[in-house]
Coordinates of C-alpha atoms and ligand atoms in Angstrom, one line a residue:
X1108 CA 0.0 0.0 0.0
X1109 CA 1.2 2.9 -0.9
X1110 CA 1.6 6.4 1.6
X1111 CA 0.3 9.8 0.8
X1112 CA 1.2 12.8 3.3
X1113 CA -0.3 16.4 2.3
X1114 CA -0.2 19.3 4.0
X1115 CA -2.8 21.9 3.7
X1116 CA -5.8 23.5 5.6
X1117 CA -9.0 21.5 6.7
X1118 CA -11.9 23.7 5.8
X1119 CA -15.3 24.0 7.3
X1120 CA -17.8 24.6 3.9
X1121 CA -21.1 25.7 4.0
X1122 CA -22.9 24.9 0.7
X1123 CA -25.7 26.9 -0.4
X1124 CA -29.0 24.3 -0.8
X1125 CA -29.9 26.4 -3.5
X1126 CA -28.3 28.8 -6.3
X1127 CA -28.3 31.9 -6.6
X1128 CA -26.5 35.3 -4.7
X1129 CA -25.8 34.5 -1.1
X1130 CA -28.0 37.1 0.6
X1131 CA -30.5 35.3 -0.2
X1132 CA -29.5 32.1 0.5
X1133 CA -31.4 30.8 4.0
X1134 CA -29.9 27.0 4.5
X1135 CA -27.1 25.8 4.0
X1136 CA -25.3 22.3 4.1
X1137 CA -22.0 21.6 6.2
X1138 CA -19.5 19.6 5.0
X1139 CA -15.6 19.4 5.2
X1140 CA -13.2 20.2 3.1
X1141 CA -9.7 21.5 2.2
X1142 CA -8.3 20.6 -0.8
X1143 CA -5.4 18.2 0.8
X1144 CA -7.8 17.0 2.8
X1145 CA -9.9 16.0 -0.4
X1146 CA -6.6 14.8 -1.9
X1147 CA -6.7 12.8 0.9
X1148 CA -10.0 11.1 1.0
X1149 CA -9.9 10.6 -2.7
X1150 CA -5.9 8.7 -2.2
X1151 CA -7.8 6.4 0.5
X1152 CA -11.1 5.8 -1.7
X1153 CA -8.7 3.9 -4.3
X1154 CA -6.9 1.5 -1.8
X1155 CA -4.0 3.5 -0.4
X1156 CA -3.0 5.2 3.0
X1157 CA -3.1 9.0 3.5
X1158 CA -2.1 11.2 6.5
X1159 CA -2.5 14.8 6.7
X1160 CA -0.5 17.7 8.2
X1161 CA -2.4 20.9 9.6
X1162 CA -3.8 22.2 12.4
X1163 CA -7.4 23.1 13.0
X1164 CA -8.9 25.4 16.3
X1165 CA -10.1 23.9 19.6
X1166 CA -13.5 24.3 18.8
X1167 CA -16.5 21.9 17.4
X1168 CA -15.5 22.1 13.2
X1169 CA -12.1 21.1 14.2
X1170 CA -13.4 18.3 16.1
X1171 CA -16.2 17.7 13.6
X1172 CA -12.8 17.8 10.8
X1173 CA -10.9 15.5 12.8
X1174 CA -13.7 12.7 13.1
X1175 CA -14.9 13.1 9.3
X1176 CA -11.7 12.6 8.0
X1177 CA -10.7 10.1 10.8
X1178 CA -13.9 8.2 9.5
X1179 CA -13.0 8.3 6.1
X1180 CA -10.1 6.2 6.8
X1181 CA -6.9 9.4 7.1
X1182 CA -4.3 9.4 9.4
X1183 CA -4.9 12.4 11.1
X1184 CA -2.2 11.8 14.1
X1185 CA -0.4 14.7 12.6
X1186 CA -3.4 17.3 13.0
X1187 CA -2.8 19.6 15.8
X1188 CA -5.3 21.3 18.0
X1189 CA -4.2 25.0 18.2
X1190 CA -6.1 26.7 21.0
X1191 CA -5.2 30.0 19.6
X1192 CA -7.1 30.4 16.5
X1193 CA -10.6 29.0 15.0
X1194 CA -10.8 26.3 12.4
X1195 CA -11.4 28.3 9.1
X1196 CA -14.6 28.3 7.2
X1197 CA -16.0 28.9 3.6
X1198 CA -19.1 29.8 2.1
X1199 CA -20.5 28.4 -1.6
X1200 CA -22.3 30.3 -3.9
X1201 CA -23.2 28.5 -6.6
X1202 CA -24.7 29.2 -10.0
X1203 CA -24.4 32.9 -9.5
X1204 CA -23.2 35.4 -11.4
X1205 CA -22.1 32.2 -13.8
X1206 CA -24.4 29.1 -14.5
X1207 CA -22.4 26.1 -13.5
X1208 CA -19.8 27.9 -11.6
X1209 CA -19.1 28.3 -7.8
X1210 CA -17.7 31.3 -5.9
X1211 CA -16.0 30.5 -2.4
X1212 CA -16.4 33.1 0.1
X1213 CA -13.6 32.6 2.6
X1214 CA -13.9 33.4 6.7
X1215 CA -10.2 32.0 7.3
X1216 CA -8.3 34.8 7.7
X1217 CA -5.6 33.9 11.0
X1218 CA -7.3 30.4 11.2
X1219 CA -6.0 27.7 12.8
X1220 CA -5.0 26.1 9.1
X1221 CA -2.9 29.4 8.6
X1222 CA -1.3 28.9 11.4
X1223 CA 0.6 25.5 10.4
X1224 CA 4.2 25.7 10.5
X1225 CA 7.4 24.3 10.0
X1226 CA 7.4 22.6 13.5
X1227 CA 4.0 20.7 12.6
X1228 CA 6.4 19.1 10.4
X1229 CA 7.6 15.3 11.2
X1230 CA 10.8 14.4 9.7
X1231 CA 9.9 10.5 10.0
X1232 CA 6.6 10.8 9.4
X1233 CA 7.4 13.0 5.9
X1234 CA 10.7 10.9 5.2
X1235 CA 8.1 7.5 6.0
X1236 CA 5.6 8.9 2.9
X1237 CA 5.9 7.6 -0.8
X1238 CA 4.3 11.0 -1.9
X1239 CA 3.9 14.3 -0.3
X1240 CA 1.4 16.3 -1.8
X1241 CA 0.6 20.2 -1.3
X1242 CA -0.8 23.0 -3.5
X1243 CA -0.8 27.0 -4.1
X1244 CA -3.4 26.8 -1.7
X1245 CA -1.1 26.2 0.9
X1246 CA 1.9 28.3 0.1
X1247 CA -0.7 31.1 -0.2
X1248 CA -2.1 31.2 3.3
X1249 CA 0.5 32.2 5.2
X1250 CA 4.3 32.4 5.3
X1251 CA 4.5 29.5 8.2
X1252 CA 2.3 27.1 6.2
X1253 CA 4.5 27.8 3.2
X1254 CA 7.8 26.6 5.0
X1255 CA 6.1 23.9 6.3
X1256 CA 5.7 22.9 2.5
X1257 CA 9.8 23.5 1.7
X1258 CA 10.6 21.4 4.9
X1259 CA 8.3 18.9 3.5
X1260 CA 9.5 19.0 0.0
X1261 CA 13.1 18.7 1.4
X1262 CA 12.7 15.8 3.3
X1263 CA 10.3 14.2 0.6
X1264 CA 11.5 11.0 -1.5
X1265 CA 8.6 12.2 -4.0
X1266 CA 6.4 15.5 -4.4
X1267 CA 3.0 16.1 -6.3
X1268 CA 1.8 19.7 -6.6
X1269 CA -1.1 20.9 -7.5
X1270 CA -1.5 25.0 -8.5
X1271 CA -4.6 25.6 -7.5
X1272 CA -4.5 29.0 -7.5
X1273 CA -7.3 30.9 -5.4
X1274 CA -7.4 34.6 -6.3
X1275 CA -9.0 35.1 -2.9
X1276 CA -5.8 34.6 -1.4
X1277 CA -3.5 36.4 -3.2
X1278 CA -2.5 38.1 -6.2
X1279 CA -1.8 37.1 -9.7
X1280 CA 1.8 38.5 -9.4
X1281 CA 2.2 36.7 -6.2
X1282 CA 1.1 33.9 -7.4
X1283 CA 3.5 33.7 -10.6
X1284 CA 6.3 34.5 -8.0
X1285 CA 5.6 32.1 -5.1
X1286 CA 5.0 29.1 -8.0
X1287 CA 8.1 29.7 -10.2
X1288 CA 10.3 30.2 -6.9
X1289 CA 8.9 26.5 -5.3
X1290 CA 9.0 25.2 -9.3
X1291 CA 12.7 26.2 -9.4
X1292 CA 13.5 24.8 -5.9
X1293 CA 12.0 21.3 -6.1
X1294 CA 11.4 19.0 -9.0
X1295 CA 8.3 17.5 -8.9
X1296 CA 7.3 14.0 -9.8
X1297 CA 3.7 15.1 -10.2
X1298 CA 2.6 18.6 -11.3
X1299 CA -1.4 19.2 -11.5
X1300 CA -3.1 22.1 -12.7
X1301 CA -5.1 24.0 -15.7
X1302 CA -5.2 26.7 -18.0
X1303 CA -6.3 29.0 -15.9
X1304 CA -3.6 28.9 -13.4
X1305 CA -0.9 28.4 -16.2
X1306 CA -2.3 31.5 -17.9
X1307 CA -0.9 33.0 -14.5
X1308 CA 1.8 31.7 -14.2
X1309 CA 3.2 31.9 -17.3
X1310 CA 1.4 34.0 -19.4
X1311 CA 0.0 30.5 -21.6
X1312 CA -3.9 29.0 -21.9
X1313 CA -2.6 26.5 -24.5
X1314 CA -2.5 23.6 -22.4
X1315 CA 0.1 22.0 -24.8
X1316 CA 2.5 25.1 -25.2
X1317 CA 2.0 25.4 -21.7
X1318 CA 2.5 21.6 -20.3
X1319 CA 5.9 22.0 -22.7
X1320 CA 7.4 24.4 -20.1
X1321 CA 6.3 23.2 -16.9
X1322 CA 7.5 19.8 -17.8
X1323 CA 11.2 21.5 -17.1
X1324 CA 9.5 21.6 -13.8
X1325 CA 7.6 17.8 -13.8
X1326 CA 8.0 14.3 -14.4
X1327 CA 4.6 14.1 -15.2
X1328 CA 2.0 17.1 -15.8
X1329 CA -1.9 16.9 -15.8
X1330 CA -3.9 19.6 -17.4
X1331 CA -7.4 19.6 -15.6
X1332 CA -9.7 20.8 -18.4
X1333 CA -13.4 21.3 -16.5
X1334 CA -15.7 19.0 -17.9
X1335 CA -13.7 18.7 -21.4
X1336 CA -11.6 15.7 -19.2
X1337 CA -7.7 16.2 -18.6
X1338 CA -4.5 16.0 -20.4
X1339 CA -1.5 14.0 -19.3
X1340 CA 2.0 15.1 -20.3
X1341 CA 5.1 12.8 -19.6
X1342 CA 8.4 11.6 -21.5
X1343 CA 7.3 13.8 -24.5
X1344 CA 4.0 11.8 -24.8
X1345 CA 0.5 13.1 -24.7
X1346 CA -2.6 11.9 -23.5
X1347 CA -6.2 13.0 -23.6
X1348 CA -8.6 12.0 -21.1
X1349 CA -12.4 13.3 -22.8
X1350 CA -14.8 14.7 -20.6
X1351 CA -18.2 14.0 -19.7
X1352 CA -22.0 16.0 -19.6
X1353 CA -23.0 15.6 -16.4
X1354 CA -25.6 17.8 -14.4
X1355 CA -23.5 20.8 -12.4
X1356 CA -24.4 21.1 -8.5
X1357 CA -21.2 22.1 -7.7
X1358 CA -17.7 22.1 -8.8
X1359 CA -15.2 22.7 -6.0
X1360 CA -13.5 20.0 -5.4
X1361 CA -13.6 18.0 -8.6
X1362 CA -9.8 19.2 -9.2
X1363 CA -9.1 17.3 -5.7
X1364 CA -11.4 14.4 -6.6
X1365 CA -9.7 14.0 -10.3
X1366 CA -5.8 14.6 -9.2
X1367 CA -6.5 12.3 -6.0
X1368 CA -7.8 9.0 -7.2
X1369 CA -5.8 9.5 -10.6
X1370 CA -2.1 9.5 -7.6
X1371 CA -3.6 7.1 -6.2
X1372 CA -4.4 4.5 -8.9
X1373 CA -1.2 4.9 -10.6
X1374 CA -0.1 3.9 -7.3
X1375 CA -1.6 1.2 -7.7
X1376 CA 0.1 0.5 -10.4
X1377 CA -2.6 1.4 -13.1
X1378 CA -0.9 3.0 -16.4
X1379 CA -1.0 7.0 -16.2
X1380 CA -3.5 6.8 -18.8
X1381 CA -6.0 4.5 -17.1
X1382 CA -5.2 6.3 -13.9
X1383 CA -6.2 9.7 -15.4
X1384 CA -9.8 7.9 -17.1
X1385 CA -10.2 6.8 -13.6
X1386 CA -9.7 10.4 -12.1
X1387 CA -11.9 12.0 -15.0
X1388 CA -14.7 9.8 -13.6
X1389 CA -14.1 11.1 -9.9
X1390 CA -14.2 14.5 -10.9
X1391 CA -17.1 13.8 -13.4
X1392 CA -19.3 12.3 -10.1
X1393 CA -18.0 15.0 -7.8
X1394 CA -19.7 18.5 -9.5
X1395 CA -23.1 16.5 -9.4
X1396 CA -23.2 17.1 -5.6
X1397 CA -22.5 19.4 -3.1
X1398 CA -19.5 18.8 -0.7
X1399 CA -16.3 17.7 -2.3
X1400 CA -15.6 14.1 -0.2
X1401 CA -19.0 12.4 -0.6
X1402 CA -19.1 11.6 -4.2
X1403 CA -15.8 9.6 -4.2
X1404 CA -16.5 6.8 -6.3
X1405 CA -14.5 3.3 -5.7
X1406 CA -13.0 1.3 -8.2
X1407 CA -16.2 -0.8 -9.3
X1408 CA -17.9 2.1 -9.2
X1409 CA -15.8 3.7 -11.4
X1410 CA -16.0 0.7 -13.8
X1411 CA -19.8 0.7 -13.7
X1412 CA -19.7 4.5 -15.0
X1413 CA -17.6 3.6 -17.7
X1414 CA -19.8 0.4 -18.8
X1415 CA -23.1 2.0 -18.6
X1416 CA -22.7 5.6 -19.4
X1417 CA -19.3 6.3 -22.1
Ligands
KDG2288 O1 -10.3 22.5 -4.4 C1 -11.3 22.6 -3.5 C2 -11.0 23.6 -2.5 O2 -10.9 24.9 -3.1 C3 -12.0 23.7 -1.3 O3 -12.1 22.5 -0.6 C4 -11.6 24.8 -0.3 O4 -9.4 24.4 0.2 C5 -10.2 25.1 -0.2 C6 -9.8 26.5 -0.7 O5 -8.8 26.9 -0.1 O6 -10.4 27.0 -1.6

């Protein structure tokens, strides 16, 4: 079995039950999230182990975090209770201003999450990993969390990345810096990301002209593509995962749900190619619900969605 370590913040979402702007919004639905944390979930769905580094607040989401992802199979020995901040939270608005689109409306600012540091990192536990996986999430909430990732990066025997930028958290030019600097520090073995966060970092929207630089970067590069599937670049070969018409509830998350199960199937020792089909399909299942854990499909599963709806 194979060992996935990420580092990242454990989010609290609130999902609006219905679309539309969030004044108006009256009930909404709890779940957890985080995007390592998804990465997580999704890396256990498919057969592997998974342990996450972070820190949420002494208060009941933390605990509610800790037991959801506990229950879902993560080792979450490494999460840290930090009585001096709250566990961070995030509102969905979905379908509003843009059909099939969702905003997140972040209350995280000094969270716990932010608050996760180089300390919070275990050499063992990191050096023990076959992967450690983090994202421009991460490096973007704080200047602590982001030396955590370094420290994790240097003691890691492998590293996936994915960009995820959120323009929330900072700016574009920030972004371009903070990526190219960790880009230029560490190779990668897995790089994870799409047009619209290579368009910021390096001026490019093709995905191939695009996926031909950052593999200076990468062993192997995926190019989410939304519901048009996902490109795989590696050893100068190209692959193209199609999409699928689903209906949208919501679509954070299906970037966590895709890279996730795709790591963790080729793990497995799938091909990259099958791998990536198989991701597809998790991200596919994840936008047709709210929450970004639930949806996770298994293996069977997986193969039932390819025999009865290709
Ligand atoms: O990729 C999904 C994440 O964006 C979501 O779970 C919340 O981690 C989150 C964030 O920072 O936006």
């Amino acid at each position: 079995m194979a060992k996935l370590v990420t580092l990242g913040e454990i989010l609290i979402q609130f999902n609006a039950m219905s679309p539309g702007p969030l004044r108006h919004v009256n009930y909404f639905e709890k779940h957890v999230a985080g995007s390592e944390a998804n990465y997580c979930v999704a890396f256990v769905r498919q057969g592997n182990e998974c342990g996450i580094i972070s820190r949420v607040g002494n208060d009941e989401f933390g605990y509610n975090a800790i037991e959801w992802l506990r229950g879902k199979g993560v080792d979450v020995s490494k999460v840290r209770i930090d009585d001096s901040a709250p566990t961070g939270i995030f509102f969905v608005q979905r379908h509003y201003p843009v059909p099939y689109k969702s905003d997140s409306v972040y209350y995280r600012k000094g969270s716990a999450g932010s608050r996760l540091s180089p300390e919070d990192v275990d050499e063992k536990y990191v050096k023990g990993a076959d992967l450690v996986h983090s994202s421009g999430i991460t490096i973007a909430i704080s200047d602590t969390a982001k030396e955590a990732v370094y420290k994790a990066f240097d003691l890691a025997k492998s590293r996936s990345f994915d960009t995820n930028i959120r323009l929330k958290l900072w700016s574009p030019d920030k972004a371009r810096h903070e990526i190219m600097k960790l880009l230029n520090q560490f190779h990668l073995n897995f790089l994870i990301t799409d047009t619209d966060d290579s368009k910021i970092v390096l001026g490019e929207s093709d995905p191939d002209k695009a996926a031909r630089v950052l593999q200076n970067y990468a062993d192997i590069v995926v190019m989410k593509m939304g519901s048009k599937g996902a490109i795989l670049y590696y050893e100068g070969k190209k692959y193209y995962s199609h999409g699928y018409t689903v209906p949208v509830e919501d679509v954070v998350g299906a970037g966590d749900a895709l890279g996730g199960t795709f790591l963790s199937l080729y793990f497995r020792g799938f091909t990259l190619e099958r791998a990536l089909d198989y991701g597809v399909v998790a991200g596919t299942l994840n936008v047709m619900i709210r929450g970004d854990q639930e949806n996770l499909p298994s293996i069977e599963d997986i193969q039932r969605f390819l025999r009865e709806f290709s």
